[in-house]
mmCIF file of C-alpha atoms and ligand atoms in Angstrom:
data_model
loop_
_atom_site.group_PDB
_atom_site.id
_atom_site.type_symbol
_atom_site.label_atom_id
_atom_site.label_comp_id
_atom_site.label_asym_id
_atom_site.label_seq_id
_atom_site.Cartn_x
_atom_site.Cartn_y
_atom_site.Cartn_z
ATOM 1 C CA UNK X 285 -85.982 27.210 15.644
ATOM 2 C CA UNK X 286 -88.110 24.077 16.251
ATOM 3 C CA UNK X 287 -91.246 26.163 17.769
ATOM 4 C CA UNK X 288 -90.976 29.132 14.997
ATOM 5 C CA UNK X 289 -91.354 26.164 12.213
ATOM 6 C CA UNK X 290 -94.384 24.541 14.248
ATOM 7 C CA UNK X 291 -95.909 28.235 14.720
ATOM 8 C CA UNK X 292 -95.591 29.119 11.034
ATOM 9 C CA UNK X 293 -96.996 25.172 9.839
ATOM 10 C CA UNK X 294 -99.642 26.195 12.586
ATOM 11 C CA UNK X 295 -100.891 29.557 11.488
ATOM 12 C CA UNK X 296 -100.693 28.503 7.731
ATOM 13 C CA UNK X 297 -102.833 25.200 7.851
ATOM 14 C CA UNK X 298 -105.337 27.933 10.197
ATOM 15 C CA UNK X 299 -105.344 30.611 7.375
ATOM 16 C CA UNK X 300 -105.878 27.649 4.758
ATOM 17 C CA UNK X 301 -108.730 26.125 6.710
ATOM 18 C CA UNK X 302 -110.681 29.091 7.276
ATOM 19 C CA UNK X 303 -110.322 30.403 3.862
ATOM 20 C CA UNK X 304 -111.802 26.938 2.673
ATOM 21 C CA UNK X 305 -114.423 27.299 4.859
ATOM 22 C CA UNK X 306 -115.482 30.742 3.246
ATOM 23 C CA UNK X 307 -114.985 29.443 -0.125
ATOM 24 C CA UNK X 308 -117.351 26.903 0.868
ATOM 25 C CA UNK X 309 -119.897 29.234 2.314
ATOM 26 C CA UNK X 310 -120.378 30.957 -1.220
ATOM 27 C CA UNK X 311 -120.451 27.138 -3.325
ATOM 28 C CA UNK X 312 -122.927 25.269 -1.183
ATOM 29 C CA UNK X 313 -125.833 27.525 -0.056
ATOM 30 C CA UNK X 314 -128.415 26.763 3.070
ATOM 31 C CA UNK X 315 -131.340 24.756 1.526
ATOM 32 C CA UNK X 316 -133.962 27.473 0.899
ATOM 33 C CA UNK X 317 -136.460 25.386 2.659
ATOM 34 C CA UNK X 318 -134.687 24.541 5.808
ATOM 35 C CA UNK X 319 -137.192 24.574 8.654
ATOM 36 C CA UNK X 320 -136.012 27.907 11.271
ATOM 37 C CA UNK X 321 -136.497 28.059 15.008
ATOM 38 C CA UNK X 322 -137.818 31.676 16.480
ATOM 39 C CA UNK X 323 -135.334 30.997 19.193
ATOM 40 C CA UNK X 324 -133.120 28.153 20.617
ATOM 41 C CA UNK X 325 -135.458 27.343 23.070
ATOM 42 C CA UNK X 326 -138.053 26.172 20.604
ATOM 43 C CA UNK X 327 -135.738 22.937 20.217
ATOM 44 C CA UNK X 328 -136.842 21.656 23.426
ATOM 45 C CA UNK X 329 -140.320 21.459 22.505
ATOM 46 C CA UNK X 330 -139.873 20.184 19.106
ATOM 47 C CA UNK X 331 -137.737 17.167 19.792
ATOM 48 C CA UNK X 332 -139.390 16.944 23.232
ATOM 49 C CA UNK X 333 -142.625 16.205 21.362
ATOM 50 C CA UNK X 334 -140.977 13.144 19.615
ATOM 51 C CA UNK X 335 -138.551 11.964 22.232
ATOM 52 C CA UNK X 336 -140.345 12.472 25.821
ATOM 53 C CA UNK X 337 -144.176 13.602 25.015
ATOM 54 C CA UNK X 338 -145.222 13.675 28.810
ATOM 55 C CA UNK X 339 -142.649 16.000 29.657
ATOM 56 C CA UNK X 340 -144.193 19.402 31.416
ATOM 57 C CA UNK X 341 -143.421 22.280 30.045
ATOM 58 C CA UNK X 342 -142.556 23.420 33.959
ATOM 59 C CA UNK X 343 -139.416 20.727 33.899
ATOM 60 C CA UNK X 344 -138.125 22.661 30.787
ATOM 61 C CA UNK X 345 -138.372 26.191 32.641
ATOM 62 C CA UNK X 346 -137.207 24.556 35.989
ATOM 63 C CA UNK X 347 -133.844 23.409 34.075
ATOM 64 C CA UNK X 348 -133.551 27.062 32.521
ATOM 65 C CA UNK X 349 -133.563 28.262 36.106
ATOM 66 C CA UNK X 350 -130.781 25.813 37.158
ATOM 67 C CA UNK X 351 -128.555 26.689 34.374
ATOM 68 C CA UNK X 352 -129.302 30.251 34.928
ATOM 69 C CA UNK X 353 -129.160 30.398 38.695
ATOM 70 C CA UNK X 354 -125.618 28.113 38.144
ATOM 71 C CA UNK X 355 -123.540 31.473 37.005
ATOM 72 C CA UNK X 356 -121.934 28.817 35.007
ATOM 73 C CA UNK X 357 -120.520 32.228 32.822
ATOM 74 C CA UNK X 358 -118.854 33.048 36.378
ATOM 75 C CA UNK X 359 -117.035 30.054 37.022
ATOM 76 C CA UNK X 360 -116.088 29.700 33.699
ATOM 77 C CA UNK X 361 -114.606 33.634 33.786
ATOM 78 C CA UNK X 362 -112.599 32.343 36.775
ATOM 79 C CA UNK X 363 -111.549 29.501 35.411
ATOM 80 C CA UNK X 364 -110.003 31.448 32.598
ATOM 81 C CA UNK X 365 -108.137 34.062 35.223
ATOM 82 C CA UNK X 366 -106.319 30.883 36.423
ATOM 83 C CA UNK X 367 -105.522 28.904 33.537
ATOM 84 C CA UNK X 368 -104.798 32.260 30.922
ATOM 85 C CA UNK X 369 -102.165 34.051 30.253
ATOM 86 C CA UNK X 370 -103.256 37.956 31.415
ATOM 87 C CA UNK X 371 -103.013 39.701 28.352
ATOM 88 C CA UNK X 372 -104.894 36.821 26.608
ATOM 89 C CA UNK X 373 -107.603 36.959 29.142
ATOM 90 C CA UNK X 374 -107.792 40.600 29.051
ATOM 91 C CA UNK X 375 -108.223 40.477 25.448
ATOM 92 C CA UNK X 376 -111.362 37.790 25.713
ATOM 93 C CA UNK X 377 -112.834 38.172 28.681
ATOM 94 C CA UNK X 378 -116.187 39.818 27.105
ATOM 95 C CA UNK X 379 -116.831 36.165 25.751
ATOM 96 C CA UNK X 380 -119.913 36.259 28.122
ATOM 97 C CA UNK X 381 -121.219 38.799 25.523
ATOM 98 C CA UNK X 382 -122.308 36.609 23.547
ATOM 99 C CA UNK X 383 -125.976 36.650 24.184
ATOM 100 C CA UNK X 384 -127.013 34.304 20.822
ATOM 101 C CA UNK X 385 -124.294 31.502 21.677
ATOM 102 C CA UNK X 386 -125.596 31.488 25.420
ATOM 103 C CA UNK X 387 -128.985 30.640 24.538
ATOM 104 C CA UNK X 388 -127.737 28.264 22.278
ATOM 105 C CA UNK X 389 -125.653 26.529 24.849
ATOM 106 C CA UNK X 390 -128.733 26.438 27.454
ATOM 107 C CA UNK X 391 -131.037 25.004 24.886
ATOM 108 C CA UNK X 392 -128.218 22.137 24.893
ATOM 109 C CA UNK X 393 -128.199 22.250 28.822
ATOM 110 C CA UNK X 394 -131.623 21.123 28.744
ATOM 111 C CA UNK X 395 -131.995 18.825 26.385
ATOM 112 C CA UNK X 396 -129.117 16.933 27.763
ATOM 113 C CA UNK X 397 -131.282 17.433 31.448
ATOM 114 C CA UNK X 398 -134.443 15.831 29.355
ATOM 115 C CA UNK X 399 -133.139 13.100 27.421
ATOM 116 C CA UNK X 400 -130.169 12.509 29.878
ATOM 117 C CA UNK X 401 -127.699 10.832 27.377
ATOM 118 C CA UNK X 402 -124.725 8.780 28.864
ATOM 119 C CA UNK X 403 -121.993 9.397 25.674
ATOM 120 C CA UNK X 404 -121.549 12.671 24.027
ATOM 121 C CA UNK X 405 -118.893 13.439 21.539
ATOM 122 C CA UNK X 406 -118.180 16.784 20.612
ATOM 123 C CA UNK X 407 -115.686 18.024 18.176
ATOM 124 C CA UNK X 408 -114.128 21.571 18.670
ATOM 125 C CA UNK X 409 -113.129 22.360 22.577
ATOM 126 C CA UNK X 410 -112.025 26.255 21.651
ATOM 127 C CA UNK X 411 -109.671 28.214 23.491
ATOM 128 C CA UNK X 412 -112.256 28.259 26.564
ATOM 129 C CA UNK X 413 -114.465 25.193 26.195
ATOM 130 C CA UNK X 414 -118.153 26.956 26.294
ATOM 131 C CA UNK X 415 -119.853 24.137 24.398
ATOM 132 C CA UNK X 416 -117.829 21.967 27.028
ATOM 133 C CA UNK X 417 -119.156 23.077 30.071
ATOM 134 C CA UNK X 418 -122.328 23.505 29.080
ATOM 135 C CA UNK X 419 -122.700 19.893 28.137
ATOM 136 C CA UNK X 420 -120.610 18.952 31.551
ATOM 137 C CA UNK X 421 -122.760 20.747 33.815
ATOM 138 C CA UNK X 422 -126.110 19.104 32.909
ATOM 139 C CA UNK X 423 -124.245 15.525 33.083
ATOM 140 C CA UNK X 424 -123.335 16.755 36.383
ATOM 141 C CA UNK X 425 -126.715 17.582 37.486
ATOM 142 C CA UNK X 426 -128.231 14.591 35.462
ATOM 143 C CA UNK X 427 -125.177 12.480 37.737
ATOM 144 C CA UNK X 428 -124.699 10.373 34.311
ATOM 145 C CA UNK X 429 -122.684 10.708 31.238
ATOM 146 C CA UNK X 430 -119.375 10.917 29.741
ATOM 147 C CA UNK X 431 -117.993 13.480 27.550
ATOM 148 C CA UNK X 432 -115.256 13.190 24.784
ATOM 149 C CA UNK X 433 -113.937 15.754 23.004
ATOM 150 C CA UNK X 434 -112.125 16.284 19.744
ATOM 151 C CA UNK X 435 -109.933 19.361 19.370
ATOM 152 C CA UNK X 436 -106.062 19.380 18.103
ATOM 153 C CA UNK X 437 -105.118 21.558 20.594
ATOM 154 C CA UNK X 438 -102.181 23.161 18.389
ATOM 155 C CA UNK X 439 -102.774 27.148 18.453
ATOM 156 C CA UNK X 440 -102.411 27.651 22.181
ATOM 157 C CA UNK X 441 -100.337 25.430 23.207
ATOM 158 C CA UNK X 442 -97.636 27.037 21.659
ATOM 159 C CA UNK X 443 -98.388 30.124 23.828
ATOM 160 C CA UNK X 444 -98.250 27.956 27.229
ATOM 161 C CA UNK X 445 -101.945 26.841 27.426
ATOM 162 C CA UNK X 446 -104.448 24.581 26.350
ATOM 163 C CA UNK X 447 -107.676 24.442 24.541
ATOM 164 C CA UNK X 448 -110.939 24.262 26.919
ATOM 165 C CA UNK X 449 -109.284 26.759 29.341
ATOM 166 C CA UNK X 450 -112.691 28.188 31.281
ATOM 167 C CA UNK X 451 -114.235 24.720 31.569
ATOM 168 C CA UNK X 452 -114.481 24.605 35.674
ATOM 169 C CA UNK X 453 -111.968 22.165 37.045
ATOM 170 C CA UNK X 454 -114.747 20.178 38.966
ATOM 171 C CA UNK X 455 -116.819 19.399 35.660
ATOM 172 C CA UNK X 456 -113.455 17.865 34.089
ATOM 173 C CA UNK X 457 -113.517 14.978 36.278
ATOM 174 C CA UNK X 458 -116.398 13.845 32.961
ATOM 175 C CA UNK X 459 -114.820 14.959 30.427
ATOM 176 C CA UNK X 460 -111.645 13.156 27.966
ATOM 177 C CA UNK X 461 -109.972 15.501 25.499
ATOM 178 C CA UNK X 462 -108.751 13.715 22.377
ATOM 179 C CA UNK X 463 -106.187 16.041 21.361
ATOM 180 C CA UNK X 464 -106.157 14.917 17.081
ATOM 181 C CA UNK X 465 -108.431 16.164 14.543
ATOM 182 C CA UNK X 466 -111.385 14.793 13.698
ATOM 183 C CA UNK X 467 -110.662 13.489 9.950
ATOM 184 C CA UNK X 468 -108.252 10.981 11.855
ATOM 185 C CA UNK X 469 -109.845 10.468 15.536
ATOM 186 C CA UNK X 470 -113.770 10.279 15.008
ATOM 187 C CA UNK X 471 -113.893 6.894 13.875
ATOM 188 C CA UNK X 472 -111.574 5.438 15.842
ATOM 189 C CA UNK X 473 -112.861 6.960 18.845
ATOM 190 C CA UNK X 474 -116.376 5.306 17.849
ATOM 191 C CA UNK X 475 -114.230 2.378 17.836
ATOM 192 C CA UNK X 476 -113.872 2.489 21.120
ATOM 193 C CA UNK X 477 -116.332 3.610 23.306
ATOM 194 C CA UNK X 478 -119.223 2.202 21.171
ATOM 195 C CA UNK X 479 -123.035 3.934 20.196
ATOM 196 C CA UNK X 480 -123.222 7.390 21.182
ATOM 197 C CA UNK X 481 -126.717 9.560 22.396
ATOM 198 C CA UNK X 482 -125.495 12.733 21.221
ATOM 199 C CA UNK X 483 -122.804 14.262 18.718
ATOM 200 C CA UNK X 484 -121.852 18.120 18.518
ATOM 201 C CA UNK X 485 -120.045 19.382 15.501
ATOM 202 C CA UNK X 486 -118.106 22.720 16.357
ATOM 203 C CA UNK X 487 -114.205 21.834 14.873
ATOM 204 C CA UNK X 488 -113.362 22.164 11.035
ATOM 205 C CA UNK X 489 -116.106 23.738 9.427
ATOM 206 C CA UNK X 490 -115.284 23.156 5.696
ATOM 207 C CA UNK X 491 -117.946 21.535 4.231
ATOM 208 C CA UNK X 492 -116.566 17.655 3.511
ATOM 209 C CA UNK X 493 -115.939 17.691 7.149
ATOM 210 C CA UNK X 494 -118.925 18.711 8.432
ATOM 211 C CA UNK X 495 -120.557 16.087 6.454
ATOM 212 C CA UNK X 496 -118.159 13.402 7.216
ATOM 213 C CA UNK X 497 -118.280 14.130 10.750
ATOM 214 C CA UNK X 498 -122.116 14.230 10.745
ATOM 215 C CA UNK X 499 -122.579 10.916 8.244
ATOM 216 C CA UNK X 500 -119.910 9.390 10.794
ATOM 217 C CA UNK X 501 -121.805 10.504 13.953
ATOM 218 C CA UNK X 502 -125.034 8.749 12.160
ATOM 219 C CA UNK X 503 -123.453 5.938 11.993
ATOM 220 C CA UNK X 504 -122.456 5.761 15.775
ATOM 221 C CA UNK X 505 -125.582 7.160 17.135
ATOM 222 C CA UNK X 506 -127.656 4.948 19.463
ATOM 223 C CA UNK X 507 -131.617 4.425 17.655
ATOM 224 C CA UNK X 508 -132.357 7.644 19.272
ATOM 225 C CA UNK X 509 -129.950 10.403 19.723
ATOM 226 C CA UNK X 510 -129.113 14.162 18.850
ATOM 227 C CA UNK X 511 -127.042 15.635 16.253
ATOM 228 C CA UNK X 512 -125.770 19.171 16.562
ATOM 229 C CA UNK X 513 -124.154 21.927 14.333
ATOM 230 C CA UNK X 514 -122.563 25.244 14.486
ATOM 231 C CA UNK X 515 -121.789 26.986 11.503
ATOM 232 C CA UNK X 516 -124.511 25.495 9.405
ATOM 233 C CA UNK X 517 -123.938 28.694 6.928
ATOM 234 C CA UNK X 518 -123.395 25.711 3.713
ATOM 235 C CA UNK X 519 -126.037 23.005 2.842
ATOM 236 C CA UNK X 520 -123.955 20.336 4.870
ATOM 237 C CA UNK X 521 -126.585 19.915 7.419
ATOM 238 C CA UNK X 522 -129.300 20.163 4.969
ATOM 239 C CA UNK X 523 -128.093 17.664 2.543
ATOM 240 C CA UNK X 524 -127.358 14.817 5.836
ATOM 241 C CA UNK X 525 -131.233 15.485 6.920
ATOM 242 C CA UNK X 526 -131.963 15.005 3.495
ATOM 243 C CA UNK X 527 -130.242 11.665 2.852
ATOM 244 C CA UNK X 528 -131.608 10.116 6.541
ATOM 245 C CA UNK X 529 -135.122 11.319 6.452
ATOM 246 C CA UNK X 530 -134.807 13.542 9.511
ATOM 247 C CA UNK X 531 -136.392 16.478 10.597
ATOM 248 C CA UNK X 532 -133.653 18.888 11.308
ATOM 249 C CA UNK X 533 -134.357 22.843 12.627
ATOM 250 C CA UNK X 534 -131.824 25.212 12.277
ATOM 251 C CA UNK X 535 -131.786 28.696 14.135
ATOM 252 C CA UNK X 536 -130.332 31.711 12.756
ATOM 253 C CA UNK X 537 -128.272 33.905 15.126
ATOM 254 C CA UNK X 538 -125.568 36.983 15.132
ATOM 255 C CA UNK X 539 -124.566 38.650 12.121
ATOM 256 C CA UNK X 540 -125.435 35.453 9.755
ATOM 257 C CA UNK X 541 -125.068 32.573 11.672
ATOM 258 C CA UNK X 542 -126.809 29.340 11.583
ATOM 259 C CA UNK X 543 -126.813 26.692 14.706
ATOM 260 C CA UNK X 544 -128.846 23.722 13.363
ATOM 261 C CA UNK X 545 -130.402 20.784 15.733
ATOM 262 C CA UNK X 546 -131.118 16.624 14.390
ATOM 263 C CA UNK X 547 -133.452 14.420 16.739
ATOM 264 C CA UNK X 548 -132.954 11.040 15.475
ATOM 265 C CA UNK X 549 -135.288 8.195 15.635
ATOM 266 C CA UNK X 550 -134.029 5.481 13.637
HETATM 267 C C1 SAM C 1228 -115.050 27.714 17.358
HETATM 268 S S1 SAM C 1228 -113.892 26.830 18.312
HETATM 269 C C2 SAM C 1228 -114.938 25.831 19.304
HETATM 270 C C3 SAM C 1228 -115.711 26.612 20.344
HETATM 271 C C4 SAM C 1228 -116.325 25.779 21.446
HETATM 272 N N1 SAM C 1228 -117.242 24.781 20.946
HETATM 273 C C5 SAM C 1228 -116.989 26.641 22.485
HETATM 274 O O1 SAM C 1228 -118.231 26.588 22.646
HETATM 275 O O2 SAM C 1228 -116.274 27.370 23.206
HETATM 276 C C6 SAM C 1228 -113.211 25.753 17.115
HETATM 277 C C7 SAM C 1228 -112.210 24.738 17.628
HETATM 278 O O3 SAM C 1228 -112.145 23.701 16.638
HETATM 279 C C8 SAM C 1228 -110.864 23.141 16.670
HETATM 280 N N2 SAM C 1228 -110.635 22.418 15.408
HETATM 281 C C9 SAM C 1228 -110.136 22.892 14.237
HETATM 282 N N3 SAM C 1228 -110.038 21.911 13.319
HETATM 283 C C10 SAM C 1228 -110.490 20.780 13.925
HETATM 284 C C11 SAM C 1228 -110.628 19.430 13.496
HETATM 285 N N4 SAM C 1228 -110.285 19.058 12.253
HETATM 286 N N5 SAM C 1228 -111.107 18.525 14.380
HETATM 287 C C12 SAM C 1228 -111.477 18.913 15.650
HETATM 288 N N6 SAM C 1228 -111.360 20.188 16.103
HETATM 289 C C13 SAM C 1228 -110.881 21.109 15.251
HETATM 290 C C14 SAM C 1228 -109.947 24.345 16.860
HETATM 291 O O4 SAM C 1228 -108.684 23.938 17.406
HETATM 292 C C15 SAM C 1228 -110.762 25.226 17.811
HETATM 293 O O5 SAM C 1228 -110.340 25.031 19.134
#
C-alpha cells in the first residue's frame, strides 16, 4: 500500500515536471543571437584559447584518442548487465546510439584532461550515469578530482535499482551521490565542500531551476571555472551569460537540442 502511494506521488510530480518544462520551452525562447558551435569539439579550442593558450592542438587529439581507445561505452554496457534488471536493460541498451550526446560527453572528457579541475558538481546522475563517467574517467586519468552528484534517485529505486547504474564500479571510488534535489541540496552542498572548478546542469530542466542552479553554481565557482548545460532549449542559459558578462557557446544537437558551454574568468 505504502510503495503504490510513493509510485503514484512519484510518477505524478515526473508528469508535472516535464510538462513544466515544455511549457517553458514555448514562454522563454533561445536568445536569437546565442553564439553556436559547428561541433562539440570546437569548445576545446574556444575556452582553451582563454584558459590554457600554449596548449597544442596534438594534447587535445591525444585525449580524444584516450577516451576513444578507453571503450568507456563498453564498460559502461557491462556495468548496466550487472546492476539492471534484464528487461530494463534490454529495453535501453542502444543508449550507446547516441552519437550527438557522445561527442558531447568527450568534449567534457577533455576539457576536464586540460584544465584538470579538483571539484565538480553535477546535477542529474540518470538511470545510467553517462555524464558521470565521463567526468570520472578523465579525473581518473588526470589522478585528481572529486565528483558530487545531485540526483533524487526516486524513479528506480522503486523498481530495485539505483540511478547512475552503468557508471564502472572502479570510477565510483571519486564519485559522492547526493541523493535530494537540487532546489534543497545545491547550496548546502556548496556549504560544504567549498569553491568549485566546474558545475554541470543535467537534473530539473524547468526554467527557474536551471537558472537558480546556474546563478548558484556562479556563486560557488572558483575565479576560473566551467559551467555546463543540457537542455538549453529556453533562454535560461542565455539570460545567466547575459547578467555575468560571459561568453557562453551553445551547440545544437538531435532533433532540437541545445548543450550550451560557460568558461568563466572572473
Ligand atoms: C536526463 S537524466 C540525466 C542524464 C545523465 N546526465 C547522463 O548523462 O546519463 C535526468 C536526471 O535528473 C534527475 N533529476 C530530476 N529532478 C532533479 C532535481 N530537481 N535535482 C537533481 N536531479 C534531478 C532525474 O532523477 C534523472 O535521473
Amino acid at each position: 500500500m505504502e510503495i503504490s502511494y510513493k509510485i503514484i506521488k512519484t510518477a505524478v510530480s515526473t508528469v508535472i515536471d516535464r510538462k513544466e518544462s515544455q511549457i517553458d520551452r514555448v514562454i522563454h525562447k533561445p536568445f536569437n543571437d546565442r553564439i553556436l558551435l559547428s561541433s562539440p569539439i570546437e569548445i576545446v579550442s574556444k575556452i582553451s584559447e582563454k584558459a590554457e593558450p600554449n596548449e597544442q592542438d596534438t594534447l587535445v587529439e591525444s585525449f580524444l584518442d584516450s577516451i576513444q581507445s578507453k571503450n568507456l561505452l563498453g564498460q559502461i554496457d557491462n556495468e548496466m548487465q550487472k546492476n539492471l534488471p534484464n528487461r530494463r536493460y534490454e529495453a535501453i541498451k542502444n543508449f550507446n546510439m547516441e552519437k550527438d550526446w557522445v561527442s558531447i560527453l568527450e568534449s567534457i572528457y577533455i576539457l576536464i584532461r586540460l584544465l584538470k579541475p579538483n571539484l565538480i558538481v553535477e546535477t542529474g546522475v540518470g538511470e545510467i550515469g553517462m555524464s558521470s563517467s565521463y567526468i570520472l574517467a578523465a579525473m581518473m586519468d588526470n589522478d585528481k578530482g572529486h565528483l558530487y552528484s545531485i540526483d533524487p534517485d526516486k524513479f528506480y529505486e522503486i523498481y530495485g535499482y539505483h540511478v547512475g547504474s552503468g557508471i564502472p564500479g572502479e570510477l565510483r571510488v571519486r564519485q559522492t551521490i547526493v541523493r535530494d534535489i537540487s532546489q534543497t541540496s545545491l547550496e548546502a552542498l556548496f556549504k560544504k565542500i567549498g569553491k568549485i572548478d566546474f558545475f554541470l546542469h543535467d537534473g530539473d530542466h524547468r526554467f527557474k531551476t536551471k537558472l537558480f542552479e546556474y546563478e548558484t553554481a556562479y556563486k560557488y565557482l572558483n575565479d576560473r571555472g566551467v559551467i555546463m548545460s543540457d537542455d538549453t532549449w529556453d533562454s535560461a542559459f542565455d539570460l545567466f551569460v547575459q547578467k555575468y558578462k560571459i561568453s557562453g557557446y551553445s551547440v545544437k544537437y538531435g532533433i532540437n537540442d541545445f548543450f550550451s558551454y560557460a568558461y568563466i574568468h572572473k
